[in-house]
Short mmCIF file of C-alpha atoms in Angstrom, two decimals:
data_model
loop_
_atom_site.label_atom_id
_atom_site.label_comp_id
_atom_site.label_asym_id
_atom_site.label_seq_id
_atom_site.Cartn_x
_atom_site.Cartn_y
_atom_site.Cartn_z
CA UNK A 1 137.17 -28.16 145.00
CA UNK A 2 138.31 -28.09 148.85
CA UNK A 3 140.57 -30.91 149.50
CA UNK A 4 140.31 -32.62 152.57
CA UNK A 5 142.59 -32.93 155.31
CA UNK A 6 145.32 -35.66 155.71
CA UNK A 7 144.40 -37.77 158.78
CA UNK A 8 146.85 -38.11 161.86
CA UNK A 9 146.83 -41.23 164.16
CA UNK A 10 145.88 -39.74 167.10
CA UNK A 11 144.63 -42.08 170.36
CA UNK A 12 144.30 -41.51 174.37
CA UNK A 13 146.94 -42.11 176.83
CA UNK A 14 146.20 -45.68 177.53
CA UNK A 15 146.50 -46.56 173.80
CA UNK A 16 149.82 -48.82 173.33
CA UNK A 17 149.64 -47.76 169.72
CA UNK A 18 149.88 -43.87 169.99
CA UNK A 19 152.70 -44.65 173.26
CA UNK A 20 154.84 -47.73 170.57
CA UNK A 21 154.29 -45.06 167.64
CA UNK A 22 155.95 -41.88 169.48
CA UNK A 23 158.40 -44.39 170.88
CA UNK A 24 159.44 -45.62 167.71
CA UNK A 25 159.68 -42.30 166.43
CA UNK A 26 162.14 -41.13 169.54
CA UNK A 27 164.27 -44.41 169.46
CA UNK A 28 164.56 -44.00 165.55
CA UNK A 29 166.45 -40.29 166.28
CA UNK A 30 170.27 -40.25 165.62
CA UNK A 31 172.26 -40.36 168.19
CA UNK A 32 174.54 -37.12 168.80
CA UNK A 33 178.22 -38.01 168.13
CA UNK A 34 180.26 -38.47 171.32
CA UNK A 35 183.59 -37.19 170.32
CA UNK A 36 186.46 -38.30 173.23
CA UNK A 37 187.77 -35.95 175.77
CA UNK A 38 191.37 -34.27 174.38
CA UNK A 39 192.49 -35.65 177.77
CA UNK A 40 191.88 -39.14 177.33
CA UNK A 41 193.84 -38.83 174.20
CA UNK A 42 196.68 -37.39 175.67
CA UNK A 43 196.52 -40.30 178.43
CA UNK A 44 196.39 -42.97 175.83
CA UNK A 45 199.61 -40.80 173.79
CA UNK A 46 201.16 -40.59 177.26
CA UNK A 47 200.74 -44.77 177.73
CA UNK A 48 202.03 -45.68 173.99
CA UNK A 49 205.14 -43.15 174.51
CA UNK A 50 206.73 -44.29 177.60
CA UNK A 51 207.49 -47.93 176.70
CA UNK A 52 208.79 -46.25 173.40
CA UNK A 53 211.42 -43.83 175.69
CA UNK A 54 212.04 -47.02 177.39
CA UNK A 55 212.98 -49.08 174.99
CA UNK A 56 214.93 -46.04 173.22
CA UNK A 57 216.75 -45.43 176.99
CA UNK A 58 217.64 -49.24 176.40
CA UNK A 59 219.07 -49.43 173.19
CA UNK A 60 221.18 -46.60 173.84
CA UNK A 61 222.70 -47.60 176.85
CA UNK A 62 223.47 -51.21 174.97
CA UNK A 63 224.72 -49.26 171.64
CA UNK A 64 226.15 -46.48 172.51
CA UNK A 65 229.29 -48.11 174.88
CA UNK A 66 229.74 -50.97 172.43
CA UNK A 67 230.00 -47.86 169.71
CA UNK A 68 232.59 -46.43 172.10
CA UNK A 69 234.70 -49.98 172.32
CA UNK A 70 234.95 -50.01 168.67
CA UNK A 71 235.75 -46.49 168.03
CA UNK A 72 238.55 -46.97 170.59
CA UNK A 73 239.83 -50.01 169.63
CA UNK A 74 240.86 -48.26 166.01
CA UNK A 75 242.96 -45.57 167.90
CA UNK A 76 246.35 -44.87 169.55
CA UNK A 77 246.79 -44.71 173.51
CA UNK A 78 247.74 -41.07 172.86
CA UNK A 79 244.50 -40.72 171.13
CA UNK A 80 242.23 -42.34 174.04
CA UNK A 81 244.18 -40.64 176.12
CA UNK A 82 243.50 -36.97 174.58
CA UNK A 83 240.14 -37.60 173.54
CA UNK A 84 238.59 -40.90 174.85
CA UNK A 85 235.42 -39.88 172.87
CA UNK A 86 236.17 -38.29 169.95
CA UNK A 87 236.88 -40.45 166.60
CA UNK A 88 240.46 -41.67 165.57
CA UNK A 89 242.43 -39.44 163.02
CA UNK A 90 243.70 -42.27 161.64
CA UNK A 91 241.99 -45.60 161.95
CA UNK A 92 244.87 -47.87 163.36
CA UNK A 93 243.36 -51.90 162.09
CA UNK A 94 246.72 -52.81 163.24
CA UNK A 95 245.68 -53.16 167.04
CA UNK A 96 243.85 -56.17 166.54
CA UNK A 97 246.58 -57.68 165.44
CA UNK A 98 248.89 -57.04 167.90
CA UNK A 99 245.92 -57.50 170.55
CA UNK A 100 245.68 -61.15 168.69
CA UNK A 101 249.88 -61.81 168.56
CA UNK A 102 251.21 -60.00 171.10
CA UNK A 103 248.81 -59.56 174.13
CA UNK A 104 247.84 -63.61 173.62
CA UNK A 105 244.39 -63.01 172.60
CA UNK A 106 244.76 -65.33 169.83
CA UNK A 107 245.41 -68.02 172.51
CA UNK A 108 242.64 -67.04 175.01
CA UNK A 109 239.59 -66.92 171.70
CA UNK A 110 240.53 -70.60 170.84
CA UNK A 111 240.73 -72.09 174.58
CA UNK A 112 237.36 -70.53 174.96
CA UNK A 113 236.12 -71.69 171.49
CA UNK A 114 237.09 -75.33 172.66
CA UNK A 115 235.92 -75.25 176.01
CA UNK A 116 232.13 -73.62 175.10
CA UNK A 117 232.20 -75.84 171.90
CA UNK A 118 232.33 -78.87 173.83
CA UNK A 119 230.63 -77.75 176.52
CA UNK A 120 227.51 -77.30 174.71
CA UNK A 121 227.67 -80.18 172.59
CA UNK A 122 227.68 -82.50 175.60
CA UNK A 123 225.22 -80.42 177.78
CA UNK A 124 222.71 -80.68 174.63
CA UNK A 125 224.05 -84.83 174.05
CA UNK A 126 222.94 -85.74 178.22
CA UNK A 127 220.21 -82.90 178.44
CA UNK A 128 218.45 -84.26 175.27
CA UNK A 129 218.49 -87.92 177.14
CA UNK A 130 217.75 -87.23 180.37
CA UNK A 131 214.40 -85.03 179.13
CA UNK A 132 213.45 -87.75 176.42
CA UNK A 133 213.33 -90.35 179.00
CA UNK A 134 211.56 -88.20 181.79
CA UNK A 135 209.15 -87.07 179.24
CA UNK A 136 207.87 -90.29 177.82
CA UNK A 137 208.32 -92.73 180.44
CA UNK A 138 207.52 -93.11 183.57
CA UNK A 139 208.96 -95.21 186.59
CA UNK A 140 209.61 -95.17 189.82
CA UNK A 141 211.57 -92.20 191.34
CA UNK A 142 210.73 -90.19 187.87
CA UNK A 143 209.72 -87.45 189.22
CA UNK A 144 212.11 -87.22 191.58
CA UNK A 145 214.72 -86.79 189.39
CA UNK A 146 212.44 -84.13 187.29
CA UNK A 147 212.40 -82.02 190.64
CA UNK A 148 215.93 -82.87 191.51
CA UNK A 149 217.05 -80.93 188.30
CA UNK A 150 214.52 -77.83 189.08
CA UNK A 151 216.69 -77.45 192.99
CA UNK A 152 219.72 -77.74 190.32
CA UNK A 153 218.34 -74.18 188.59
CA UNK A 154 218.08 -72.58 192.46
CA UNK A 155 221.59 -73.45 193.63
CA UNK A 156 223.73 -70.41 193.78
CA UNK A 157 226.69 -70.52 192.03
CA UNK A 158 229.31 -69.20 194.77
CA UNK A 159 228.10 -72.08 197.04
CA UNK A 160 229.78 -74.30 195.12
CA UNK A 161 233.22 -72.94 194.80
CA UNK A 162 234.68 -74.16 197.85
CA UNK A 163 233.77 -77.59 196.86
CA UNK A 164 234.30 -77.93 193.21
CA UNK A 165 237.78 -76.68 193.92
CA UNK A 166 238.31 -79.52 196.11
CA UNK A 167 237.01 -81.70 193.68
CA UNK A 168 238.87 -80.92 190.61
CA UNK A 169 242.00 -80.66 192.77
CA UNK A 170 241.43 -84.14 193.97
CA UNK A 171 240.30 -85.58 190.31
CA UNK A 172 243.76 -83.86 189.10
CA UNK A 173 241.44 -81.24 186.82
CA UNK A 174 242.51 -77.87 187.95
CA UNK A 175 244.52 -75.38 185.65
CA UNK A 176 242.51 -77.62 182.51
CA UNK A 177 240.35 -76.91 179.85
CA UNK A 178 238.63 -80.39 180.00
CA UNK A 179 237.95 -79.45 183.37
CA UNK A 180 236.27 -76.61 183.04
CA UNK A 181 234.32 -78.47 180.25
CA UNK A 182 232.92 -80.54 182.90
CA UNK A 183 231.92 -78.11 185.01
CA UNK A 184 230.24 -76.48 182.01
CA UNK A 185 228.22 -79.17 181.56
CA UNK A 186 227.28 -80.01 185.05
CA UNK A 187 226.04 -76.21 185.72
CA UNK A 188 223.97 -76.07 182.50
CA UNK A 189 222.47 -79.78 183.05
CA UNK A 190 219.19 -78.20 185.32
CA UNK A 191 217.91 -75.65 183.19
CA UNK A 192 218.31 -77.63 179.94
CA UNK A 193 216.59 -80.65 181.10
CA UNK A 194 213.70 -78.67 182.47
CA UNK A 195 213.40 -76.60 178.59
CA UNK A 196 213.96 -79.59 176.68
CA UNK A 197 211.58 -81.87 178.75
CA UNK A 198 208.64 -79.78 178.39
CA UNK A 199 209.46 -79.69 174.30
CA UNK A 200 209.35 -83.54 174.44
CA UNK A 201 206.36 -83.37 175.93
CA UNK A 202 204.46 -81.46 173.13
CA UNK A 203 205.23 -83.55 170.37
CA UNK A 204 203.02 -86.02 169.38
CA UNK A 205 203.02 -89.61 170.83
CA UNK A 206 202.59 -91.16 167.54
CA UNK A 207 205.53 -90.78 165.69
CA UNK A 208 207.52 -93.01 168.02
CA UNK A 209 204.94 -95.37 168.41
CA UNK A 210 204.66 -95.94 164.86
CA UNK A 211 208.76 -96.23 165.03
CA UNK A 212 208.09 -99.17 167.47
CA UNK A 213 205.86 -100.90 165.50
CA UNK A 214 208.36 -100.97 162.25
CA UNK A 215 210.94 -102.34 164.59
CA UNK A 216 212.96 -99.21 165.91
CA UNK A 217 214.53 -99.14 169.18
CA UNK A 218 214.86 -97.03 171.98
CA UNK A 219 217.98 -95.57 170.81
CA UNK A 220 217.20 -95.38 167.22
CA UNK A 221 213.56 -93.80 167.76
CA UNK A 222 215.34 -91.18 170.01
CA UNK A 223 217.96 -90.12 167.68
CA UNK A 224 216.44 -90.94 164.28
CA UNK A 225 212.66 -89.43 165.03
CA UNK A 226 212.19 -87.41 168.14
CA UNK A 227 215.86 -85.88 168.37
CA UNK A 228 215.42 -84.18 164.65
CA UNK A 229 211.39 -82.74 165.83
CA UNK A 230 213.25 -81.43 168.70
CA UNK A 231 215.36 -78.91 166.11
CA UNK A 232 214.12 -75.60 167.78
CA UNK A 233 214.64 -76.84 171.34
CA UNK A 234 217.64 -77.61 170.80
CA UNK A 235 218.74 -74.49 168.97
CA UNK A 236 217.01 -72.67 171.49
CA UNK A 237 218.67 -73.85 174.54
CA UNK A 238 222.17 -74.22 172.38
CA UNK A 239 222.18 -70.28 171.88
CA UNK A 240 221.16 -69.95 175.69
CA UNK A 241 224.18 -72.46 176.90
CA UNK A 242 226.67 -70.59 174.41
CA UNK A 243 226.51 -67.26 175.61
CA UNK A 244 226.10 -68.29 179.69
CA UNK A 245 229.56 -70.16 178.68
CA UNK A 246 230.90 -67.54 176.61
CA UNK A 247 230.67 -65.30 179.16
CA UNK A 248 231.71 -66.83 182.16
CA UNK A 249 234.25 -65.66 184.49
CA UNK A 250 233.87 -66.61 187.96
CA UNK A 251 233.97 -70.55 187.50
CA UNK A 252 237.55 -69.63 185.17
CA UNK A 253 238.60 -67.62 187.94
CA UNK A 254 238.98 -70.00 190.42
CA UNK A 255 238.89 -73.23 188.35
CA UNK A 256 241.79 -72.33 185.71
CA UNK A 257 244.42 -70.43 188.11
CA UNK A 258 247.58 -69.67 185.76
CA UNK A 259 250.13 -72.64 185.17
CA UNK A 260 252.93 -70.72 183.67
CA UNK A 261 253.86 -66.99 182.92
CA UNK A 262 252.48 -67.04 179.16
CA UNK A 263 249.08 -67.46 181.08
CA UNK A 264 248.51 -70.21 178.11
CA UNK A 265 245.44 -72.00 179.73
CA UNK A 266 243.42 -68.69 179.99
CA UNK A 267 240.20 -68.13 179.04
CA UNK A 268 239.06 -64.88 176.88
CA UNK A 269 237.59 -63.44 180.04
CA UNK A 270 240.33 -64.39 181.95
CA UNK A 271 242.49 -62.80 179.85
CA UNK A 272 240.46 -59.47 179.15
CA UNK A 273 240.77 -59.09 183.05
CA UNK A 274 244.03 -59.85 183.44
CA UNK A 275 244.97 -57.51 180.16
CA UNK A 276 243.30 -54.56 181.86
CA UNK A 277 245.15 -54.99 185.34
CA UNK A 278 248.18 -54.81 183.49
CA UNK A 279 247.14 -51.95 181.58
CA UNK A 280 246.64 -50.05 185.35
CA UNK A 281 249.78 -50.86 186.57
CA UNK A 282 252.19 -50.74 183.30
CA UNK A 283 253.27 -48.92 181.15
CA UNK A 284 252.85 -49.12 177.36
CA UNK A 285 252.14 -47.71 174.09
CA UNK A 286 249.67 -49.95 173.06
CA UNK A 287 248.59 -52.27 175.54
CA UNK A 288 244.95 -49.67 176.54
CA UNK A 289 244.37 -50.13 172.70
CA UNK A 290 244.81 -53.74 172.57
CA UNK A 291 242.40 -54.33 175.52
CA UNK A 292 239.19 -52.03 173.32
CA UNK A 293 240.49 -54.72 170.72
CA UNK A 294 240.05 -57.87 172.44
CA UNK A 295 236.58 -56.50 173.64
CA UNK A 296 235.51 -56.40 170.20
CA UNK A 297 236.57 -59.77 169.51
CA UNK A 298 234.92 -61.30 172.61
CA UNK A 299 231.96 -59.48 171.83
CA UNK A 300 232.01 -60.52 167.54
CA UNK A 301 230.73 -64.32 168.19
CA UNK A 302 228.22 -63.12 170.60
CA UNK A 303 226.58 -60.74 168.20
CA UNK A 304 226.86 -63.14 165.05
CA UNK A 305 225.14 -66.12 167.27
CA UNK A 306 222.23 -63.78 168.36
CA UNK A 307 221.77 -62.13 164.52
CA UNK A 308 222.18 -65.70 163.18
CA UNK A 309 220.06 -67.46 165.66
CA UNK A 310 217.35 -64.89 166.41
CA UNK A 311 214.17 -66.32 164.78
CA UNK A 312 215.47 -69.85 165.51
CA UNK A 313 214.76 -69.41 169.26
CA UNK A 314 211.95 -67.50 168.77
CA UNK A 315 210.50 -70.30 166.96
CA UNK A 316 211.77 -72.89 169.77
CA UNK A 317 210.66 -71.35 172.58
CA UNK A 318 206.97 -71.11 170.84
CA UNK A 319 206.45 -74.64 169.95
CA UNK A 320 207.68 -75.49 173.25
CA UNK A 321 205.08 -73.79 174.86
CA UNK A 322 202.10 -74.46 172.66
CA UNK A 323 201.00 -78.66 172.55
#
C-alpha cells in the first residue's frame, strides 16, 4: 500500500498565516551567544584596580611612618643614628619612661587630657542645647542664629589670633588651661550645633509630646527623653571634637606661652615641638629617643578612640541623615 504524503501549510504572499507562521518560526531561533570583547574586560579590571592601588598607596603612607615612630622609639640615639631604619638590637622599653619622667611628658599627656576632657564635655553640654531648641522650636530671630553658627564653621582660624590674644590677656586667661578650655569650646560650638541640630530634627515629634502630656518639662524632656535618642550624635560629634582638640597646636601656641622654665602649663603638642627643637640644638644621649616616644604616646589615645568608637559614628552619622 502507497502511503500518502504528509501535507505542508503552504499559502500566497498576501496570506498573514504563511507570513505569522515563518515569522514565528524565525523569532523562535536561538539567539547566538554574544560573548564580551577581552577589552572591555580589561577596562572594567583596569576601573576595579585603581581605587584598590589607591587605597593600598594610602594605607601605606599612614602605616608605614607610624611603623617607623615605634620601631624608633624602642632604640638608642646611636642606633637611629646608624641605622634610622633598620630594627633595634635590643628593644630599649626604658625610653618611655624617661620620655614620661624626665623630658615632662608625663606633665604635658595630663594637661592635655584635662583640657580636651573638658573641652568636649562642655562643647557637647551647650551644643546639645542650642540644637534642641533650634530644632524644635521656633521664634523670632531662629534662624538667624541657625545661620549665625554655619558663618561660625567658615571663619578661619588665624583671623582670630590677634584678637583672642587680646581677649584672654584682658580676661587674665593667658598661660591657663581653663583658658584654653574656653577657647575649645567656643571654636567647636559651629560645627556641633549644625550636626547635632539636624539629628534633633529626625527624631520623632512624639516622644516629647507624650513627655508633655505626663507632666515633663522643658528641661526634663530634654535630658530625660531626647538627650538619651540623641546617643549616636553625640558620640559622633564627641570623637570628631576629641581628636580636632587632641591635636591642636596653633591655638596652644599662642594662647599658652610658657610661665616658667619647667614649661609646666604645656600642652602634649606643645611639648613634642618644643622636645624636638631641643633635640636640634642639644646635645644628648637620649633626648632623639625620647621624642619617637612621646609620639607614640600622643598618637596611643588617638588610635584607641577611633578602634573603640568606629561603628559608633558610623551609626551616628547614618541616623542623622536618614528621617
Amino acid at each position: 500500500m502507497t502511503s500518502l504524503p504528509t501535507p505542508t501549510a503552504t499559502g500566497s504572499p498576501g496570506d498573514p498565516g504563511a507570513s505569522g507562521a515563518s515569522g514565528a518560526s524565525g523569532a523562535s531561533a536561538p539567539p547566538s551567544p554574544h560573548l564580551p570583547a577581552p577589552a572591555f574586560r580589561g577596562a572594567r579590571l583596569l576601573g576595579d584596580g585603581i581605587p584598590q592601588l589607591f587605597l593600598v598607596a594610602w594605607a601605606l603612607l599612614v602605616i608605614l611612618p607610624m611603623a617607623w615612630v615605634l620601631i624608633s622609639s624602642l632604640k638608642t640615639n646611636k642606633e637611629i643614628y646608624d641605622s634610622p631604619f633598620g630594627l633595634p638590637a635590643t628593644p630599649q622599653f626604658t625610653t618611655y619612661v624617661e620620655a614620661w619622667q624626665t623630658a615632662n611628658i608625663g606633665r604635658f599627656f595630663l594637661n592635655t587630657v584635662i583640657v580636651v576632657v573638658c573641652g568636649v564635655f562642655f562643647t557637647l553640654l551647650l551644643s546639645s542645647m542650642a540644637a534642641y531648641v533650634l530644632a524644635r522650636y521656633a521664634f523670632p530671630g531662629s534662624r538667624f542664629i541657625y545661620y549665625l553658627f554655619l558663618v561660625g564653621m567658615t571663619f578661619p582660624l588665624f583671623l582670630a589670633i590677634v584678637p583672642l590674644t587680646k581677649v584672654t590677656q584682658n580676661l587674665g586667661l593667658q598661660q591657663t588651661l581653663p583658658g584654653l578650655v574656653i577657647v575649645y569650646v567656643a571654636f567647636s560650638l559651629p560645627f556641633s550645633v549644625f550636626f547635632l541640630t539636624a539629628f534633633f530634627q529626625s527624631l520623632p515629634n512624639e516622644l516629647a509630646e507624650s513627655a508633655f502630656i505626663d507632666g515633663a518639662g522643658h528641661f526634663r524632656t530634654f535630658f530625660s527623653i531626647m538627650l538619651p535618642l540623641a546617643k549616636p550624635g553625640l558620640i559622633s560629634i564627641g570623637v570628631f571634637n576629641f581628636l580636632g582638640q587632641w591635636n591642636q597646636y596653633l591655638l596652644p601656641l599662642v594662647l599658652n606661652t610658657p610661665k616658667d622654665n619647667e614649661r609646666s602649663n604645656f600642652l602634649l603638642t606643645q611639648g613634642l615641638a618644643d622636645l624636638a627643637l631641643r633635640t636640634r640644638y642639644e646635645s644628648s644621649s637620649t633626648s632623639l629617643a625620647q621624642m619617637f616616644a612621646g609620639l607614640v604616646i600622643a598618637m596611643i589615645p588617638v588610635l584607641v578612640v577611633y578602634v573603640v568608637f568606629q561603628r559608633r559614628v558610623e551609626e551616628g552619622l547614618t541616623a542623622g541623615a536618614l528621617k
